[in-house]
XYZ file of C-alpha atoms in Angstrom:
766
model
C 89.950 180.443 90.562
C 86.293 179.472 91.187
C 86.113 177.147 88.147
C 88.771 174.583 89.247
C 87.116 173.335 92.485
C 83.835 172.908 90.684
C 85.394 170.725 87.994
C 87.207 168.628 90.611
C 83.968 168.029 92.487
C 82.281 166.983 89.239
C 85.174 164.662 88.420
C 85.089 163.057 91.855
C 81.312 162.607 91.645
C 81.575 160.937 88.236
C 84.506 158.841 89.504
C 82.512 157.606 92.500
C 79.517 156.884 90.233
C 81.662 154.622 88.073
C 81.627 156.940 85.056
C 85.344 156.542 84.583
C 85.663 157.961 81.066
C 83.781 161.115 82.027
C 85.826 161.511 85.192
C 89.042 160.950 83.254
C 88.180 163.732 80.811
C 87.464 166.133 83.665
C 90.757 165.281 85.444
C 92.621 165.860 82.171
C 90.795 169.174 81.733
C 92.095 170.241 85.135
C 95.629 169.172 84.267
C 95.542 171.133 80.994
C 94.864 174.186 83.092
C 97.428 173.240 85.765
C 99.754 170.291 85.015
C 100.907 170.246 88.658
C 97.390 170.052 90.184
C 98.024 167.451 92.928
C 94.395 166.368 93.330
C 93.898 165.896 89.602
C 97.176 163.998 89.314
C 96.356 161.809 92.289
C 92.804 160.885 91.391
C 93.631 160.417 87.716
C 96.315 158.017 88.950
C 93.744 156.113 91.020
C 91.420 155.984 88.014
C 94.203 154.680 85.748
C 94.873 151.875 88.245
C 91.168 151.054 88.231
C 91.214 150.806 84.430
C 94.156 148.374 84.578
C 97.000 150.765 83.715
C 98.840 150.424 87.025
C 102.198 151.726 85.771
C 100.735 154.989 84.510
C 98.528 155.321 87.574
C 101.363 154.843 90.059
C 103.519 157.326 88.144
C 100.731 159.943 88.325
C 100.280 159.312 92.065
C 104.008 159.789 92.635
C 103.803 163.098 90.763
C 100.930 164.183 93.028
C 103.015 163.389 96.105
C 105.949 165.319 94.674
C 103.638 168.285 94.209
C 101.950 167.970 97.597
C 103.179 165.298 100.067
C 100.397 164.180 102.415
C 99.340 161.068 104.329
C 96.260 160.327 102.243
C 98.268 160.329 99.003
C 100.882 158.005 100.503
C 98.161 155.658 101.826
C 96.451 155.460 98.432
C 99.791 154.938 96.694
C 100.475 152.111 99.120
C 97.167 150.494 98.131
C 98.022 150.780 94.439
C 101.514 149.393 94.905
C 100.195 146.485 96.977
C 97.609 145.584 94.351
C 100.335 145.826 91.694
C 102.450 143.279 93.607
C 105.076 145.738 94.853
C 104.603 144.850 98.496
C 107.826 146.283 99.956
C 107.295 149.608 98.199
C 103.712 149.602 99.487
C 104.982 149.126 103.041
C 107.345 152.081 102.594
C 104.462 154.206 101.346
C 102.253 153.288 104.310
C 105.105 154.095 106.673
C 105.398 157.519 105.044
C 101.677 158.029 105.601
C 101.779 157.261 109.326
C 104.962 159.286 109.722
C 103.206 162.322 108.277
C 99.968 161.630 110.183
C 100.446 159.344 113.231
C 96.708 159.467 114.051
C 95.689 157.987 110.674
C 93.984 154.642 111.589
C 93.389 153.530 107.967
C 97.089 153.839 107.159
C 98.080 151.894 110.290
C 95.573 149.185 109.359
C 96.785 149.000 105.769
C 100.382 148.873 106.962
C 99.461 145.978 109.233
C 97.809 144.144 106.351
C 100.855 144.592 104.115
C 103.293 143.568 106.848
C 101.300 140.374 107.370
C 101.500 139.596 103.664
C 105.258 140.172 103.892
C 105.510 137.505 106.579
C 105.925 139.873 109.512
C 102.949 138.989 111.758
C 104.377 140.546 114.929
C 104.878 143.937 113.239
C 101.471 143.539 111.562
C 99.827 142.965 114.929
C 101.463 146.100 116.311
C 100.151 148.232 113.433
C 96.600 146.847 113.721
C 96.662 147.419 117.477
C 97.704 151.042 116.881
C 94.820 151.477 114.432
C 92.421 150.179 117.114
C 93.846 152.539 119.713
C 92.967 155.372 117.377
C 89.567 153.939 116.425
C 88.327 151.212 118.824
C 85.321 150.342 116.688
C 87.331 149.853 113.495
C 85.982 146.517 112.197
C 88.581 146.092 109.423
C 91.408 146.561 111.917
C 89.904 143.946 114.254
C 89.713 141.600 111.251
C 93.335 142.214 110.274
C 94.375 141.836 113.897
C 92.707 138.429 113.861
C 94.654 137.482 110.717
C 97.947 138.389 112.356
C 97.049 136.501 115.520
C 96.149 133.432 113.474
C 99.533 133.620 111.741
C 101.153 133.687 115.166
C 99.242 130.565 116.216
C 97.086 132.493 118.699
C 93.854 130.932 117.520
C 91.663 131.738 120.512
C 92.762 135.386 120.416
C 92.109 135.426 116.661
C 88.552 134.197 117.260
C 88.007 137.032 119.743
C 89.335 139.563 117.239
C 87.032 138.361 114.461
C 84.069 138.392 116.804
C 84.947 141.984 117.752
C 84.974 142.913 114.076
C 81.536 141.355 113.634
C 80.218 143.067 116.752
C 80.930 146.428 115.084
C 79.967 145.272 111.564
C 77.636 142.222 111.581
C 77.480 142.116 107.771
C 81.245 141.950 107.313
C 81.559 138.944 104.959
C 85.358 138.749 105.116
C 85.342 138.614 108.934
C 82.734 135.813 108.897
C 84.938 133.953 106.422
C 88.122 134.468 108.432
C 86.350 133.364 111.600
C 85.351 130.217 109.728
C 89.012 129.643 108.802
C 90.227 129.672 112.390
C 87.294 127.593 113.641
C 88.054 125.029 110.937
C 91.703 124.951 112.013
C 90.515 124.298 115.574
C 88.461 121.335 114.408
C 85.135 123.081 115.091
C 83.687 122.005 111.769
C 80.043 122.784 112.407
C 80.803 126.227 113.845
C 83.094 126.920 110.895
C 80.311 125.888 108.521
C 77.955 128.393 110.135
C 80.498 131.219 109.774
C 81.112 130.331 106.135
C 77.350 130.251 105.526
C 77.084 133.809 106.827
C 79.955 134.834 104.562
C 78.411 133.266 101.445
C 75.017 134.800 102.208
C 76.627 138.249 102.374
C 78.917 137.595 99.422
C 77.024 135.048 97.270
C 79.278 135.349 94.202
C 82.577 134.707 96.016
C 83.661 131.259 94.856
C 86.442 130.701 97.383
C 84.024 131.313 100.266
C 81.663 128.656 98.898
C 84.678 126.379 98.475
C 85.677 126.741 102.119
C 82.066 126.218 103.167
C 82.102 122.944 101.243
C 85.340 121.908 102.922
C 83.933 122.571 106.408
C 80.661 120.795 105.637
C 82.518 117.763 104.320
C 84.669 117.585 107.439
C 81.510 117.902 109.541
C 80.035 114.883 107.741
C 77.344 116.963 106.003
C 78.127 115.530 102.605
C 74.948 116.460 100.764
C 75.349 120.104 101.835
C 79.019 119.951 100.841
C 78.025 118.817 97.359
C 75.671 121.809 97.129
C 78.462 124.200 98.186
C 80.988 122.819 95.698
C 78.297 122.800 92.994
C 77.939 126.531 93.600
C 81.709 126.904 93.144
C 81.603 125.356 89.666
C 78.558 127.455 88.784
C 80.549 130.575 89.625
C 83.761 129.283 88.051
C 82.756 126.814 85.319
C 86.340 126.652 84.022
C 87.776 125.667 87.408
C 89.334 122.212 87.238
C 90.045 122.374 90.973
C 86.392 123.130 91.674
C 85.215 120.068 89.756
C 87.827 117.936 91.497
C 86.641 119.012 94.940
C 83.038 118.395 93.899
C 84.071 114.888 92.886
C 85.599 114.358 96.335
C 82.322 115.436 97.940
C 80.280 113.065 95.782
C 82.515 110.190 96.825
C 82.095 111.088 100.479
C 78.314 111.423 100.076
C 77.331 107.773 100.031
C 79.929 106.802 97.448
C 78.217 108.408 94.464
C 80.928 107.109 92.191
C 79.482 107.917 88.779
C 78.836 111.540 89.724
C 82.364 111.738 91.137
C 83.806 110.220 87.974
C 82.023 112.811 85.802
C 83.471 115.591 87.958
C 87.018 114.236 87.717
C 86.528 113.737 83.987
C 85.516 117.402 83.660
C 88.515 118.470 85.736
C 90.902 116.450 83.561
C 89.396 117.916 80.380
C 89.557 121.491 81.693
C 93.154 120.991 82.765
C 94.779 118.024 80.995
C 97.908 118.654 83.084
C 96.015 118.114 86.376
C 97.724 114.971 87.655
C 95.361 114.540 90.605
C 92.256 114.727 88.409
C 93.530 111.804 86.304
C 94.609 109.947 89.444
C 91.283 110.397 91.222
C 89.395 109.358 88.098
C 91.482 106.187 87.939
C 90.699 105.386 91.587
C 86.954 105.869 91.069
C 86.959 103.700 87.956
C 88.795 101.026 89.930
C 86.150 101.197 92.675
C 83.519 100.838 89.948
C 85.319 97.691 88.768
C 86.140 99.365 85.455
C 89.810 98.563 85.723
C 90.673 99.012 82.057
C 89.331 102.573 82.112
C 91.160 103.114 85.393
C 94.375 102.038 83.707
C 93.938 104.638 80.955
C 93.595 107.450 83.506
C 96.431 106.098 85.611
C 98.738 106.035 82.593
C 97.873 109.683 81.880
C 98.675 110.633 85.475
C 102.004 108.788 85.397
C 102.938 110.411 82.075
C 102.608 113.777 83.821
C 104.199 112.850 87.154
C 106.223 109.662 86.993
C 108.080 110.410 90.211
C 104.989 110.177 92.415
C 105.208 107.135 94.676
C 101.497 107.306 95.501
C 100.588 107.147 91.812
C 102.668 104.000 91.407
C 100.898 102.371 94.362
C 97.507 103.100 92.793
C 98.817 101.911 89.426
C 99.876 98.671 91.068
C 96.389 98.213 92.534
C 94.881 98.599 89.060
C 97.328 96.144 87.494
C 96.570 93.700 90.296
C 92.864 93.900 89.504
C 93.693 93.243 85.843
C 95.546 90.073 86.931
C 98.941 91.570 86.113
C 100.447 90.687 89.478
C 104.012 90.949 88.198
C 103.280 94.472 86.999
C 101.636 95.302 90.327
C 104.644 94.092 92.296
C 106.957 96.102 90.045
C 104.839 99.211 90.694
C 104.935 98.719 94.467
C 108.692 98.207 94.416
C 109.156 101.265 92.217
C 107.030 103.306 94.636
C 109.345 102.221 97.441
C 112.389 103.163 95.380
C 110.917 106.678 95.226
C 109.878 106.808 98.866
C 110.835 103.984 101.183
C 108.825 105.624 103.993
C 105.435 104.748 102.500
C 103.778 102.181 104.765
C 101.040 101.477 102.205
C 103.552 100.423 99.545
C 105.256 98.100 102.021
C 101.911 96.594 103.041
C 100.819 96.057 99.443
C 104.127 94.450 98.525
C 104.258 92.136 101.545
C 100.626 91.088 101.096
C 101.039 90.251 97.412
C 104.357 88.476 97.882
C 102.721 86.126 100.377
C 100.582 84.674 97.583
C 103.221 84.510 94.846
C 104.159 80.883 94.280
C 107.634 81.821 93.057
C 108.363 84.239 95.936
C 110.927 82.613 98.201
C 110.603 82.611 101.971
C 113.902 84.495 102.145
C 112.547 87.323 99.972
C 109.264 87.514 101.862
C 111.069 87.676 105.199
C 113.512 90.299 103.910
C 110.641 92.504 102.691
C 108.893 92.223 106.036
C 112.065 92.957 108.015
C 112.691 96.013 105.845
C 109.272 97.307 106.854
C 109.919 96.411 110.477
C 113.219 98.294 110.490
C 111.471 101.376 109.120
C 108.849 101.231 111.852
C 111.507 100.660 114.523
C 113.403 103.755 113.367
C 110.307 105.882 113.983
C 109.440 104.488 117.399
C 110.709 104.830 120.952
C 109.699 101.557 122.627
C 108.304 101.666 126.142
C 110.231 99.901 128.872
C 108.138 97.424 130.880
C 109.310 96.531 134.368
C 107.920 93.702 136.430
C 106.283 96.140 138.853
C 104.468 97.713 135.908
C 102.524 94.500 135.443
C 100.326 95.453 138.367
C 97.115 97.349 137.775
C 95.967 99.634 140.576
C 98.448 97.803 142.785
C 97.017 94.356 142.014
C 99.586 91.857 140.619
C 98.790 89.553 137.712
C 98.452 86.539 139.990
C 95.372 88.154 141.560
C 93.736 89.662 138.485
C 92.715 88.745 134.927
C 95.141 89.343 132.083
C 94.366 92.582 130.266
C 94.339 91.685 126.569
C 93.937 94.379 123.912
C 92.870 93.663 120.326
C 93.813 96.099 117.542
C 91.698 95.711 114.420
C 89.700 97.467 111.738
C 87.667 94.326 111.116
C 85.487 93.836 114.183
C 82.498 93.676 111.843
C 81.105 91.551 108.973
C 84.528 90.393 107.829
C 86.512 87.149 108.026
C 88.091 88.407 111.253
C 84.666 88.981 112.768
C 83.421 85.616 111.497
C 86.302 83.736 113.121
C 86.252 85.783 116.329
C 82.641 86.311 117.338
C 81.794 82.956 118.884
C 85.148 82.787 120.691
C 84.638 86.129 122.412
C 81.435 84.965 124.038
C 83.189 82.037 125.705
C 86.347 83.684 126.996
C 86.473 83.574 130.786
C 86.361 87.149 132.119
C 87.883 85.851 135.362
C 91.006 85.048 133.350
C 90.952 87.721 130.625
C 89.728 91.324 130.465
C 89.122 92.224 126.826
C 89.904 95.722 125.493
C 89.144 96.693 121.877
C 91.100 99.239 119.828
C 89.314 99.833 116.529
C 91.059 101.432 113.567
C 88.045 102.399 111.436
C 84.781 104.158 112.230
C 82.516 101.799 110.251
C 80.313 99.527 112.336
C 77.572 97.019 111.556
C 75.370 94.413 113.202
C 78.382 92.192 113.912
C 80.074 95.096 115.685
C 76.959 95.549 117.797
C 77.167 91.904 118.883
C 80.897 92.087 119.607
C 80.913 95.271 121.692
C 79.281 93.805 124.835
C 82.071 91.223 125.033
C 84.665 93.931 125.681
C 85.290 95.757 128.934
C 86.262 98.844 126.920
C 85.894 99.887 123.292
C 88.399 102.494 122.075
C 88.790 104.160 118.696
C 92.227 104.782 117.201
C 90.794 106.452 114.087
C 92.994 109.431 113.124
C 95.056 108.939 116.292
C 98.823 109.149 115.535
C 100.859 106.042 116.323
C 102.761 107.624 119.191
C 99.583 108.918 120.834
C 97.844 105.558 120.320
C 100.803 103.722 121.820
C 100.743 105.985 124.887
C 97.016 105.342 125.345
C 97.518 101.592 125.228
C 100.495 101.797 127.581
C 98.445 103.898 130.019
C 95.667 101.268 129.833
C 98.167 98.774 131.321
C 97.583 96.186 128.630
C 99.432 92.916 129.318
C 99.061 91.353 125.876
C 98.359 93.368 122.729
C 97.003 91.375 119.795
C 97.264 92.501 116.180
C 94.320 91.159 114.155
C 95.316 92.713 110.804
C 98.922 92.095 109.860
C 99.596 93.760 106.511
C 95.973 94.011 105.349
C 94.096 97.324 105.134
C 93.332 99.358 108.266
C 96.272 97.840 110.131
C 98.142 99.766 112.824
C 101.336 97.729 112.847
C 103.545 100.828 113.339
C 102.225 101.386 116.861
C 103.423 97.880 117.825
C 106.967 99.109 117.189
C 106.500 101.339 120.250
C 105.863 98.200 122.338
C 102.960 99.625 124.343
C 102.417 96.171 125.918
C 104.921 93.710 127.447
C 103.663 90.918 125.176
C 102.627 91.457 121.563
C 101.193 88.855 119.218
C 99.848 88.718 115.660
C 96.870 86.459 115.024
C 93.986 85.802 112.680
C 93.988 88.690 110.184
C 97.143 87.954 108.174
C 99.007 84.905 106.947
C 102.667 85.694 107.311
C 105.269 87.522 109.310
C 104.753 91.162 110.228
C 108.479 91.896 110.284
C 107.984 94.001 113.427
C 110.913 93.350 115.786
C 108.785 93.969 118.875
C 106.043 91.529 117.786
C 106.821 88.621 120.088
C 104.628 85.863 118.697
C 102.632 84.774 115.711
C 99.721 82.591 116.789
C 98.662 79.658 114.618
C 98.529 75.881 114.715
C 100.769 72.998 113.695
C 99.307 72.994 110.179
C 99.943 76.653 109.301
C 103.088 76.917 111.443
C 104.950 73.635 110.985
C 108.273 73.542 112.837
C 110.197 73.311 109.570
C 108.849 76.709 108.509
C 109.426 78.583 111.789
C 112.330 80.465 110.177
C 109.827 82.192 107.841
C 108.914 84.537 110.690
C 110.553 87.343 112.633
C 108.194 86.385 115.495
C 108.322 83.269 117.642
C 105.662 80.795 116.512
C 103.037 79.633 118.999
C 100.664 76.814 118.077
C 97.170 76.183 119.361
C 96.369 72.469 119.756
C 93.593 72.400 117.135
C 93.048 74.931 114.362
C 94.014 78.566 114.865
C 90.533 79.423 113.498
C 87.119 78.982 115.074
C 84.188 79.407 112.717
C 81.097 81.275 113.889
C 78.065 79.572 112.279
C 75.815 81.976 110.377
C 72.803 83.363 112.200
C 70.796 83.009 109.009
C 69.020 79.682 108.627
C 70.008 78.473 105.186
C 69.176 74.783 104.672
C 71.503 72.344 102.921
C 69.896 70.979 99.743
C 70.732 67.719 97.971
C 73.724 67.960 95.630
C 72.689 69.596 92.336
C 74.307 66.813 90.293
C 71.303 64.617 91.166
C 69.135 66.951 89.116
C 71.691 68.205 86.600
C 73.297 64.879 85.757
C 76.793 66.356 85.994
C 79.156 67.616 88.713
C 79.418 71.349 89.242
C 82.682 72.561 90.710
C 82.786 75.997 92.264
C 84.727 78.699 94.012
C 83.085 81.650 95.793
C 86.016 83.878 96.732
C 88.134 86.777 95.542
C 88.767 86.706 91.832
C 92.405 87.663 92.425
C 92.962 84.186 93.857
C 92.057 82.659 90.484
C 95.496 83.028 88.933
C 96.646 81.801 85.526
C 98.112 78.702 87.180
C 94.803 77.977 88.904
C 92.890 78.401 85.645
C 95.297 76.058 83.897
C 94.760 73.313 86.499
C 90.996 73.797 86.740
C 90.804 73.713 82.937
C 92.592 70.373 82.985
C 89.812 69.037 85.200
C 87.037 70.507 83.058
C 88.554 69.261 79.823
C 89.092 65.761 81.238
C 85.499 65.692 82.538
C 83.616 67.295 79.621
C 80.211 67.046 81.262
C 81.318 68.971 84.372
C 80.707 72.660 84.972
C 82.375 75.471 86.938
C 80.577 78.144 88.993
C 82.550 81.209 90.081
C 81.012 83.792 92.387
C 82.881 86.979 93.367
C 82.030 90.593 93.938
C 84.524 91.557 91.239
C 82.447 89.649 88.671
C 79.767 92.324 88.817
C 81.926 94.242 86.312
C 81.282 93.246 82.661
C 84.970 93.531 81.758
C 85.920 91.153 84.591
C 83.411 88.569 83.328
C 84.644 88.947 79.766
C 88.275 88.658 80.826
C 87.593 85.588 83.001
C 85.790 83.715 80.236
C 88.568 84.569 77.798
C 91.175 83.166 80.182
C 89.327 79.836 80.379
C 88.704 79.823 76.629
C 92.467 80.054 76.107
C 92.673 76.623 77.775
C 89.884 75.099 75.698
C 86.970 75.601 78.108
C 83.810 76.841 76.429
C 82.091 79.840 78.033
C 78.838 77.865 78.255
C 80.446 75.627 80.871
C 81.440 78.480 83.200
C 78.837 80.305 85.292
C 79.876 83.704 86.621
C 78.003 85.601 89.306
C 78.642 88.775 91.300
C 78.302 89.370 95.001
C 75.116 89.139 97.041
C 73.915 89.524 100.644
C 75.156 86.759 102.915
C 71.955 84.641 103.101
C 71.719 84.551 99.291
C 75.451 83.959 99.032
C 75.261 80.943 101.371
C 72.243 79.575 99.531
C 74.238 79.627 96.288
C 76.370 76.785 97.674
C 73.349 74.604 96.981
C 74.144 75.086 93.277
C 77.578 73.419 93.423
C 78.748 69.933 94.344
C 82.430 70.510 95.165
C 84.505 73.568 96.026
C 87.882 73.801 94.336
C 90.212 75.770 96.579
C 92.682 77.890 94.599
C 96.423 77.964 95.245
C 98.738 79.292 96.489
C 96.083 81.615 97.979
C 93.359 79.220 99.158
C 89.939 79.929 100.526
C 89.722 80.563 104.253
C 86.322 81.914 105.171
C 84.862 80.467 101.973
C 86.203 77.035 102.913
C 84.488 77.125 106.301
C 81.260 78.488 104.810
C 81.268 75.869 102.049
C 81.723 73.054 104.554
C 78.906 74.506 106.661
C 76.699 74.346 103.561
C 77.558 70.667 103.020
C 80.002 71.262 100.161
C 83.387 69.524 100.531
C 86.522 71.451 99.583
C 89.434 70.090 97.581
C 92.742 71.745 98.562
C 96.369 71.572 97.461
C 99.084 71.170 100.085
C 101.239 74.288 100.320
C 104.618 75.467 101.517
C 103.879 78.516 103.720
C 101.357 79.892 106.223
C 99.014 81.313 103.580
C 98.929 78.135 101.526
C 98.221 76.032 104.637
C 95.042 77.876 105.728
C 92.646 75.568 103.902
C 94.601 72.556 105.156
C 94.153 73.746 108.750
C 90.394 74.091 108.323
C 90.045 70.695 106.667
C 92.056 68.998 109.422
C 89.958 70.727 112.063
C 86.737 69.665 110.311
C 87.907 66.039 110.121
C 88.533 66.053 106.346
C 92.316 65.658 105.915
C 91.786 63.288 102.988
C 90.579 66.258 100.903
C 94.126 67.690 100.817
C 95.964 66.796 97.590
C 99.705 66.249 97.740
C 100.501 67.953 94.416
C 98.938 69.164 91.175
C 98.576 65.709 89.641
C 96.922 64.404 92.801
C 94.635 67.486 92.841
C 93.456 66.840 89.273
C 93.068 63.100 89.874
C 90.972 63.638 93.027
C 88.733 66.155 91.269
C 88.171 63.800 88.339
C 87.463 60.882 90.683
C 84.526 62.865 92.075
C 82.910 62.972 88.645
C 82.890 59.155 88.432
C 80.087 57.053 89.866
C 81.907 56.205 93.108
C 82.824 59.823 93.641
C 79.243 60.945 93.153
C 78.035 58.479 95.762
C 80.641 59.863 98.160
C 79.406 63.401 97.528
C 75.797 62.449 98.207
C 76.676 60.736 101.480
C 78.911 63.570 102.618
C 76.303 66.208 101.797
C 73.830 64.618 104.187
C 76.079 64.707 107.250
C 78.772 67.355 106.624
C 77.125 70.258 108.461
C 76.588 68.083 111.538
C 80.181 66.883 111.333
C 81.501 70.451 111.078
C 79.291 71.708 113.889
C 80.672 69.086 116.289
C 84.287 69.448 115.176
C 86.952 71.684 116.747
C 86.307 74.123 113.891
C 83.049 75.208 115.548
C 83.790 74.326 119.174
C 84.008 77.851 120.583
C 84.241 76.848 124.287
C 87.145 74.512 123.530
C 88.844 77.140 121.381
C 88.390 79.780 124.097
C 90.132 77.562 126.669
C 92.998 76.967 124.214
C 93.316 80.700 123.529
C 93.313 81.532 127.241
C 96.028 78.947 127.807
C 98.093 80.419 124.974
C 97.858 83.934 126.376
C 98.706 82.679 129.841
C 101.719 80.801 128.473
C 102.974 83.849 126.600
C 102.582 85.950 129.736
C 104.518 83.461 131.837
C 107.341 83.430 129.297
C 107.385 87.222 129.484
C 107.732 87.141 133.263
C 110.539 84.622 132.991
C 112.385 86.898 130.547
C 111.992 89.832 132.956
C 113.357 87.734 135.796
C 116.351 86.479 133.825
């Protein structure tokens, strides 16, 4: 009789010390003496569960309960069942425990935890509350109460519960972590980071806590610290593909460390070859690195695993576009839309690319845009604007300036900024109050110069369309101007809500938006000829001169004599996006180069920083008989150096059907004339508009043969004399032309807005 308790105490001591084999032998010794010994059965069952034999352990624990039913046994059985994945049986066991012993706080707490896992947060909250009634300082119950409250959406109450848990147990790592979770959900990223830091300090080997710390730090903009947190995750779990993928995300966010990110995604894809997102992210990074062929390899792997992903097909289209496979890109965008017609990005990509496809008919382009517009209209509930709503603080329009809002992600160093800056400074604030609505957070020195021109500067970053539309409506905007169209960072969907009585698209895009509630597209008679008005869902409105006003560079970059005087030959050039240099353009330019064998070509584009892009470009010209020695390729550079490079060419060849816009104006400013080809749609007319505005309509060729003939004529003696004479006076001519006359342009723009507003009032009165 005295021997048995002594052996049990020894067994329990060895069990608690982690000497499981010794404890197991002692429990078995007790059971040899008494096979129905409930304590020996129960604790041997617990030990078996610890050693990974859950089935045997649970069976032994059930035998102990059969021999001696008590609350502690039921509670421990509940724990074992829960860990073994038998949640409903665990709940039944906990209920048996509290039925036998209603004042058992641990069992109430465990029941609450299991009920929460079973998706019963209300019942879980009740059990945790009962545990706290029995033991008010029970930290684990406060923690579980917080979990249940968070499930119920009671975030503030959950925060209080976690803080109560930590008040009773400051070193409770799980409570710090859970507090971080709810703070993160509330958008308190820095506070969440601090809670996660406490958790990881107390539990330094818990990978998921470091992972959540990294997530909070990244959202708080602390990218270097986020990289450190995710690096710790992969140290703890070196076989975690997800960990490497998240580390890659952090490297991208931290100053665009693309190579480090690529290595992380590469590791993730090797650890888990079936990880679609790892392949996809690697393809996107390689594309950003201008390593499009490598991007294509990763993209193909991703699509082989998940062909039904619309987003993958959009990215695949972007890669094909970079590789000059525009037909393949368009097919990818259309396939993405066949999978998910709701994707705005796919619509934008398709509409943008179709605008520059020579073979794309106006009917097809308009149909694509209207399809997008119908989708946006289906999501929106347009505001109704009554005549009395045109007053602001009781003041009617006749006695106040028009309130004009501009929606753009490009109020910075961008073509939109370049063609907008000088105009802003000359708009009459007695006639127009300017309100900005920016769609990206990035700002630069151009942004700093633009901001003072606006009466208010508002950010729409991460603001849903409906909320943004309500803000604009509440601002009592009279005319809302879209400066993006279908280019990146646009917010066209909010225009479908009609937050302003008059809505107009201008400057950023070169075609119809397709938005039914976009009233006007603003251009000039060159880009919006009357015969092409049917290309647009909007009503066309023409400014009297060009629809563009060039802001001369602040940098003083002198115009040098034409390089042909030193070189002895004419150097043609184009300093724009490489995507504009299509196969058709290369064919025509090669005709010029082959017919004028002493001439040279200079191409400058950011994309040409990539070795594969240079190799591919030279090969494309070589296919038309142009030796690589005659083609100079150069990557991007800061604007002063970029402008100075114009001194190395004699003539700019504008591509087609996607001509140079900003590059045309900059080339003219640098004394370099631009040869253009007459087009058949808004996009193709942009260069024509600039040349007309600059007083150079004779530089517009009627067709391909005329284009080639004009280019060749410039390589002859008479043409060279013309180039020398033009170089000497072109900047002065441009500076005094409507292209750079900001005060004149501002008056024209004010008149256009006033005319649109008057038409709006007439429609309301009708």
